[in-house]
Short mmCIF file of C-alpha atoms in Angstrom, two decimals:
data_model
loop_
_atom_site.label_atom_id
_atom_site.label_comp_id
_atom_site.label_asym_id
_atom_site.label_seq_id
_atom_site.Cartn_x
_atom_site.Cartn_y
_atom_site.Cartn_z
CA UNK M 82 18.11 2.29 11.41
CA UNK M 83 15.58 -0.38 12.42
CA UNK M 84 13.49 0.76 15.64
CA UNK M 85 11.37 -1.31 17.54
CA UNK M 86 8.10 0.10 19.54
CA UNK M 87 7.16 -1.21 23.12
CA UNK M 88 4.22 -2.64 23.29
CA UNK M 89 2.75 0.37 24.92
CA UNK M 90 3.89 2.06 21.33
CA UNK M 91 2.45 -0.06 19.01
CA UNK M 92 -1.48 0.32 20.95
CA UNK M 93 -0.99 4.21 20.39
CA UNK M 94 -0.69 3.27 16.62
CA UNK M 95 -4.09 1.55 16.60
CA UNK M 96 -5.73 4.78 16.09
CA UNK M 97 -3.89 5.20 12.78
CA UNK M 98 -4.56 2.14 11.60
CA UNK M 99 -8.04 2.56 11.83
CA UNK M 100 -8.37 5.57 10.73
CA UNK M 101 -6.56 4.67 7.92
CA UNK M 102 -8.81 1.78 7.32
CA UNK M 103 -11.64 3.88 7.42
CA UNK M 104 -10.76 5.81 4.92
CA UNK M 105 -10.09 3.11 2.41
CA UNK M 106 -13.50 2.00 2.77
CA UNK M 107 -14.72 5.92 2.48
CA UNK M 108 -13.18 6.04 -0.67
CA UNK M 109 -13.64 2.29 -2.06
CA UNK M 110 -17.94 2.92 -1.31
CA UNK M 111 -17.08 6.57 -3.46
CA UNK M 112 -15.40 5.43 -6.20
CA UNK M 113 -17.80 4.78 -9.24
CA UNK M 114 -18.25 5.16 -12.85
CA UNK M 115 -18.05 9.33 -13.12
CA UNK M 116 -16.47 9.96 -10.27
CA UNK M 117 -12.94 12.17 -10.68
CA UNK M 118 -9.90 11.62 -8.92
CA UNK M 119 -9.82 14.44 -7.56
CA UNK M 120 -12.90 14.64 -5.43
CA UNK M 121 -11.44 11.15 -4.10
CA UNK M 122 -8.27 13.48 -2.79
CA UNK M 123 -11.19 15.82 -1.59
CA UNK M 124 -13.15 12.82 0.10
CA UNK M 125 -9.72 11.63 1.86
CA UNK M 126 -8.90 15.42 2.65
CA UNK M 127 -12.19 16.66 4.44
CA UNK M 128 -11.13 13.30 6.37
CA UNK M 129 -8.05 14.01 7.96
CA UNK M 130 -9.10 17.67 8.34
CA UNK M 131 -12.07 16.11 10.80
CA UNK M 132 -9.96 13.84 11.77
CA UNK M 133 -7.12 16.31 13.18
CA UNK M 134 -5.10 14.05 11.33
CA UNK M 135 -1.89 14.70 9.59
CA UNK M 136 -1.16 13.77 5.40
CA UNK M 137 1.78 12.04 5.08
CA UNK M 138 2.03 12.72 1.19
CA UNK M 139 1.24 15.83 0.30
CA UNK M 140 4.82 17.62 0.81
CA UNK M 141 6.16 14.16 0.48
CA UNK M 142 9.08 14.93 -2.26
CA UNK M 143 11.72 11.62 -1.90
CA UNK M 144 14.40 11.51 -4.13
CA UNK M 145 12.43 9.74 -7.12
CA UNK M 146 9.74 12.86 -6.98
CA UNK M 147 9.44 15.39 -9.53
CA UNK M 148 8.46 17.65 -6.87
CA UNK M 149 6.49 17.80 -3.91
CA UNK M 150 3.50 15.26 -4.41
CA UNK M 151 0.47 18.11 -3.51
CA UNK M 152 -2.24 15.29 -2.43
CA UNK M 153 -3.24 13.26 0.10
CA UNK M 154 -4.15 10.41 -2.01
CA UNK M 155 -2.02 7.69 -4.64
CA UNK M 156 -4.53 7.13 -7.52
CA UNK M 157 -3.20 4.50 -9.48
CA UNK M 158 -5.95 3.62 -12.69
CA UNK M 159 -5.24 0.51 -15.36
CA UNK M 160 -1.56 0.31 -15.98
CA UNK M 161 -0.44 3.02 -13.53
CA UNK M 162 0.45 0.68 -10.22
CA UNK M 163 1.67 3.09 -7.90
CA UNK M 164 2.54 6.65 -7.03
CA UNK M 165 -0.53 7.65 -8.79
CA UNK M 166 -1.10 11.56 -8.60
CA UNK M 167 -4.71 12.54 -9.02
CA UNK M 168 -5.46 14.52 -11.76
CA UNK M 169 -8.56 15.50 -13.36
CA UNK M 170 -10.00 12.28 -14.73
CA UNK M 171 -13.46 10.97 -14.29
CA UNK M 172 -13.53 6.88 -13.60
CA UNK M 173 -14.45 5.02 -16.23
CA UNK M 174 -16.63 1.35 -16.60
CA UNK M 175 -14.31 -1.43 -16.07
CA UNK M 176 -11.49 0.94 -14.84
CA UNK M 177 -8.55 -1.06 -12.66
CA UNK M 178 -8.37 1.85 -9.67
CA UNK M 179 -5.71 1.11 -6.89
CA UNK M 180 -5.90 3.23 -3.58
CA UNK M 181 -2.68 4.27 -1.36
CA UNK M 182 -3.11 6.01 1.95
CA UNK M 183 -1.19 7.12 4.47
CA UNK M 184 -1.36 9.43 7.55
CA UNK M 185 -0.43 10.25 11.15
CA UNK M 186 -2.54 10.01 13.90
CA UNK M 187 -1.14 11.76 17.38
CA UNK M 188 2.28 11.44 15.66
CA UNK M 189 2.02 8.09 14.44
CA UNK M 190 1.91 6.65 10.72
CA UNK M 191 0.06 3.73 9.21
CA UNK M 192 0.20 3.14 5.61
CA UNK M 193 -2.25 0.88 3.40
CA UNK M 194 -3.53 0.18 0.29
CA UNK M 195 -6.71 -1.35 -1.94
CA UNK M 196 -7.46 -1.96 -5.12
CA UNK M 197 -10.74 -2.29 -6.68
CA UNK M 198 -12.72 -2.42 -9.90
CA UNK M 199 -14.97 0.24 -11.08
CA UNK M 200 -18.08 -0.51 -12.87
CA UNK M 201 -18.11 -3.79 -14.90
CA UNK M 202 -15.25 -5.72 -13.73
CA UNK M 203 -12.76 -7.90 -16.54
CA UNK M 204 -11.92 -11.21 -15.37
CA UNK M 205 -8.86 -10.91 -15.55
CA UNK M 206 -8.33 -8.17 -13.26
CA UNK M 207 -10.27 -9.67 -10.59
CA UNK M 208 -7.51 -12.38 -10.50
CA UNK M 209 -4.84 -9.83 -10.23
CA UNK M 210 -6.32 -8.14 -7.34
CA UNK M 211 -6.89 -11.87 -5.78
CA UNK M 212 -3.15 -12.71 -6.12
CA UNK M 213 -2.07 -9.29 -4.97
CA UNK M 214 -4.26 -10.29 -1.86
CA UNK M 215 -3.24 -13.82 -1.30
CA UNK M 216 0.29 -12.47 -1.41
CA UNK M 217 -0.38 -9.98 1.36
CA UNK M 218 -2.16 -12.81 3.35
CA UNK M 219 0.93 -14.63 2.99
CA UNK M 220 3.41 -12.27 3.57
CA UNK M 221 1.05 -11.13 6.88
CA UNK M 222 1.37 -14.85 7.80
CA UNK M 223 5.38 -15.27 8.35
CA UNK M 224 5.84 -11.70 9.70
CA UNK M 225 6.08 -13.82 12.99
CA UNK M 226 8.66 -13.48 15.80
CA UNK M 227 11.57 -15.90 15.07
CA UNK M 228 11.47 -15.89 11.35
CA UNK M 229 13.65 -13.78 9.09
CA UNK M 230 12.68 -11.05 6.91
CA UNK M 231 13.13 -12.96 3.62
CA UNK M 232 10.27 -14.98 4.92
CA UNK M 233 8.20 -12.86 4.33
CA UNK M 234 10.02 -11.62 0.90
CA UNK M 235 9.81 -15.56 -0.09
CA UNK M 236 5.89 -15.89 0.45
CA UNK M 237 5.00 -12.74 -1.37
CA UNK M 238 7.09 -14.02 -4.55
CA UNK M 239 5.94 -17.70 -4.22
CA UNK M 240 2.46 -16.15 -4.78
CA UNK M 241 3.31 -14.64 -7.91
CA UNK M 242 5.04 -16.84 -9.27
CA UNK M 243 2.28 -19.90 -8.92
CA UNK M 244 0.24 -16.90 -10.66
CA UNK M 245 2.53 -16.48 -13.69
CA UNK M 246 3.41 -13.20 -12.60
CA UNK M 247 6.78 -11.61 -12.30
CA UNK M 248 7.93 -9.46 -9.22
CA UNK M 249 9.39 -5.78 -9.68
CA UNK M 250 12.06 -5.30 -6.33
CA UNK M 251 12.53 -1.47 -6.96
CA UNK M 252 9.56 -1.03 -4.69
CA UNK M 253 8.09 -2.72 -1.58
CA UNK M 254 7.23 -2.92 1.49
CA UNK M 255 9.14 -0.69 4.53
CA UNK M 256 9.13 0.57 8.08
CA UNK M 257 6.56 2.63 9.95
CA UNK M 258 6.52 4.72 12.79
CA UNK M 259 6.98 8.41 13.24
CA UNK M 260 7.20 8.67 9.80
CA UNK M 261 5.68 6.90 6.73
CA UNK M 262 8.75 5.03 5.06
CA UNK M 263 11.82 3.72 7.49
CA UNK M 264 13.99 1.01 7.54
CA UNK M 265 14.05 -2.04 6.79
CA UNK M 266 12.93 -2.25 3.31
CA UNK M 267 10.77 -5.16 2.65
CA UNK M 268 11.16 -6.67 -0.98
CA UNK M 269 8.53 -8.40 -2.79
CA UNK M 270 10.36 -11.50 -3.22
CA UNK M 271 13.75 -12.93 -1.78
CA UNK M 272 15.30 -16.39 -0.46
CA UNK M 273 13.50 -17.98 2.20
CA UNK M 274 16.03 -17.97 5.34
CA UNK M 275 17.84 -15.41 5.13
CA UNK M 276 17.82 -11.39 6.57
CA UNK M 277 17.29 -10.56 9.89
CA UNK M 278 15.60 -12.06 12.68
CA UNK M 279 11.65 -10.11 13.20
CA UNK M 280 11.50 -9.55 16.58
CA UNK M 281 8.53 -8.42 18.70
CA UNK M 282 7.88 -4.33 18.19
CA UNK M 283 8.88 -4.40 14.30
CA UNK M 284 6.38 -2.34 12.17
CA UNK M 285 6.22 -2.61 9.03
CA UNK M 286 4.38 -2.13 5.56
CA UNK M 287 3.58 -5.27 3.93
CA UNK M 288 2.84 -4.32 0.04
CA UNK M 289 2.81 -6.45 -2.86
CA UNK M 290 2.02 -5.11 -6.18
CA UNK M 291 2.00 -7.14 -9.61
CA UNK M 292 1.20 -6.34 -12.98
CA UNK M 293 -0.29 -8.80 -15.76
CA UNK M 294 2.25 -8.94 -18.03
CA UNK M 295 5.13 -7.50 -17.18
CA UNK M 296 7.59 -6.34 -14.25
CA UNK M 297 9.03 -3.38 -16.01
CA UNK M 298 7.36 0.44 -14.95
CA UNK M 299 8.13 3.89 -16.04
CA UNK M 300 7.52 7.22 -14.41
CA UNK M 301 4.70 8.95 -16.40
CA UNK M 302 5.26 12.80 -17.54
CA UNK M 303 3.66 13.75 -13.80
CA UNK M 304 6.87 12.88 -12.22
CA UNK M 305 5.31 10.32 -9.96
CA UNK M 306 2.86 7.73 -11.42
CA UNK M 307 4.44 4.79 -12.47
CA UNK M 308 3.00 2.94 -15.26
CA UNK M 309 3.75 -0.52 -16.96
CA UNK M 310 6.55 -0.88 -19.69
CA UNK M 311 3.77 -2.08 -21.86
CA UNK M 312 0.32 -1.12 -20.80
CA UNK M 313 -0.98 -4.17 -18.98
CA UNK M 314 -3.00 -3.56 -15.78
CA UNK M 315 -1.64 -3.59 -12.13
CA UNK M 316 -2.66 -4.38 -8.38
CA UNK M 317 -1.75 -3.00 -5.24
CA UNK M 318 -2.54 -4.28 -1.54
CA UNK M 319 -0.73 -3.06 1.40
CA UNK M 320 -1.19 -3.47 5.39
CA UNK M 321 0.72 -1.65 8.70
CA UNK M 322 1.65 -4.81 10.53
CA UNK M 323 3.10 -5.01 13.84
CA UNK M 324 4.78 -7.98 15.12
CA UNK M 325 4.25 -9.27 18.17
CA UNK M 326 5.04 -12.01 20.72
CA UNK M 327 1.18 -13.16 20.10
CA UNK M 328 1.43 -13.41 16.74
CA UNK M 329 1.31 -10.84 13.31
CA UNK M 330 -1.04 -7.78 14.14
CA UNK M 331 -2.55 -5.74 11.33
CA UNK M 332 -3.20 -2.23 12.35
CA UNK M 333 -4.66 -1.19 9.56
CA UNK M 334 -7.32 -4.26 9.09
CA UNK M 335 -10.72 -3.47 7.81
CA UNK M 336 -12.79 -5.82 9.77
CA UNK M 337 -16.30 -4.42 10.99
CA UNK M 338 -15.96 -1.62 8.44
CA UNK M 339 -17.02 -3.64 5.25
#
């Protein structure tokens, strides 16, 4: 069912979204050659701990879970994408590392995501994190009141496309309120048009991820890291977006914290 928050509801998700924000940039600033996985899921912990915030992943066990996930923290490196459980590895020179957080904040979720290079950065991975981000941009930009959810399906995949890339629609973006995934689901790519009307007090997760080569993943032996059928790198960027009569607002925006 698709809810819509009062306007009253979506300022008491501000705090969420910045928090949320804040740690990205905590961990983004961490993250360097030598640095394990796991002391980012430490980093992000001690966080919400302070915080008196709540994880929203760490009994998180959906259907497509081996088991419960145990972290607070997605750690996706090179050709994992998403879902990335963090396991003892130290980051490497050049490494592809993509970030997914989310958490509740006086009973309210926001959900966002970063990726980043470690060390010495390839070329071509730089350009996959700038069309992962020009397809969030443009999926931010038609999650206006009046359009239709393909919209912003349309502009996402019209990104990707003018990249070279193909689009994966097993995963994307999604509600959030009171809990971290909700209706409606929000595809990477779609017809321009069509799907329901947004309407002031919609929430939602804007996430497009790509990979270089390929659109095809597989769940690695973990039960939850998904990987690329053949190896090439991904990208993942993701914003908690709340439409609004004034226009798209991005709760989880990282402005004044870079």
């Amino acid at each position: 069912m698709i809810e819509l928050r009062t306007p009253a509801q979506v300022e008491a998700m501000r705090p969420a979204g910045r928090f949320v924000a804040e740690v990205l940039v905590a961990l983004r600033e961490a993250a360097a050659v030598g640095v394990n996985l796991l002391e980012l899921d430490e980093l992000a912990h001690r966080m919400i701990k302070d915080r008196g915030a709540e994880s929203c992943y760490i009994d998180y066990h959906p259907s497509f879970g081996a088991s419960p996930f145990g972290k607070v923290l997605c750690t996706s490196v090179n050709d994992a994408v998403l879902h990335g459980l963090p396991h003892d590895y130290a980051l490497q020179d050049g490494d592809l590392l993509s970030l997914d957080f989310a958490c509740a904040v006086d009973g309210w979720v926001a959900d966002s995501a970063i990726s980043v290079v470690v060390g010495t950065p390839r070329q071509e991975d730089l350009d996959l994190i700038e069309t992962a981000t020009l397809a969030l941009e443009a999926g931010i930009l038609q999650a206006r009141v009046g359009n239709r959810l393909y919209d912003i399906s349309a502009a996402i995949g019209d990104t990707a496309r003018k990249a070279g890339l193909s689009v994966n629609l097993q995963f994307g973006g999604h509600g959030v309120g009171r809990t971290m995934h909700g209706d409606p689901h929000v595809p990477n790519d779609g017809r321009a048009g069509r799907g329901f009307k947004l309407k002031p007090g919609l929430v939602i997760a804007i996430e497009p991820w790509f990979l270089q080569s390929t659109d095809e993943i597989y769940t690695d032996a973990d039960g939850w890291t998904l990987r690329s059928a053949d190896g090439s790198r991904g990208a993942h960027m993701e914003h908690t977006v709340a439409i609004t009569k004034d226009g798209p607002l991005v709760l989880t925006d990282r402005g004044g914290l870079e």
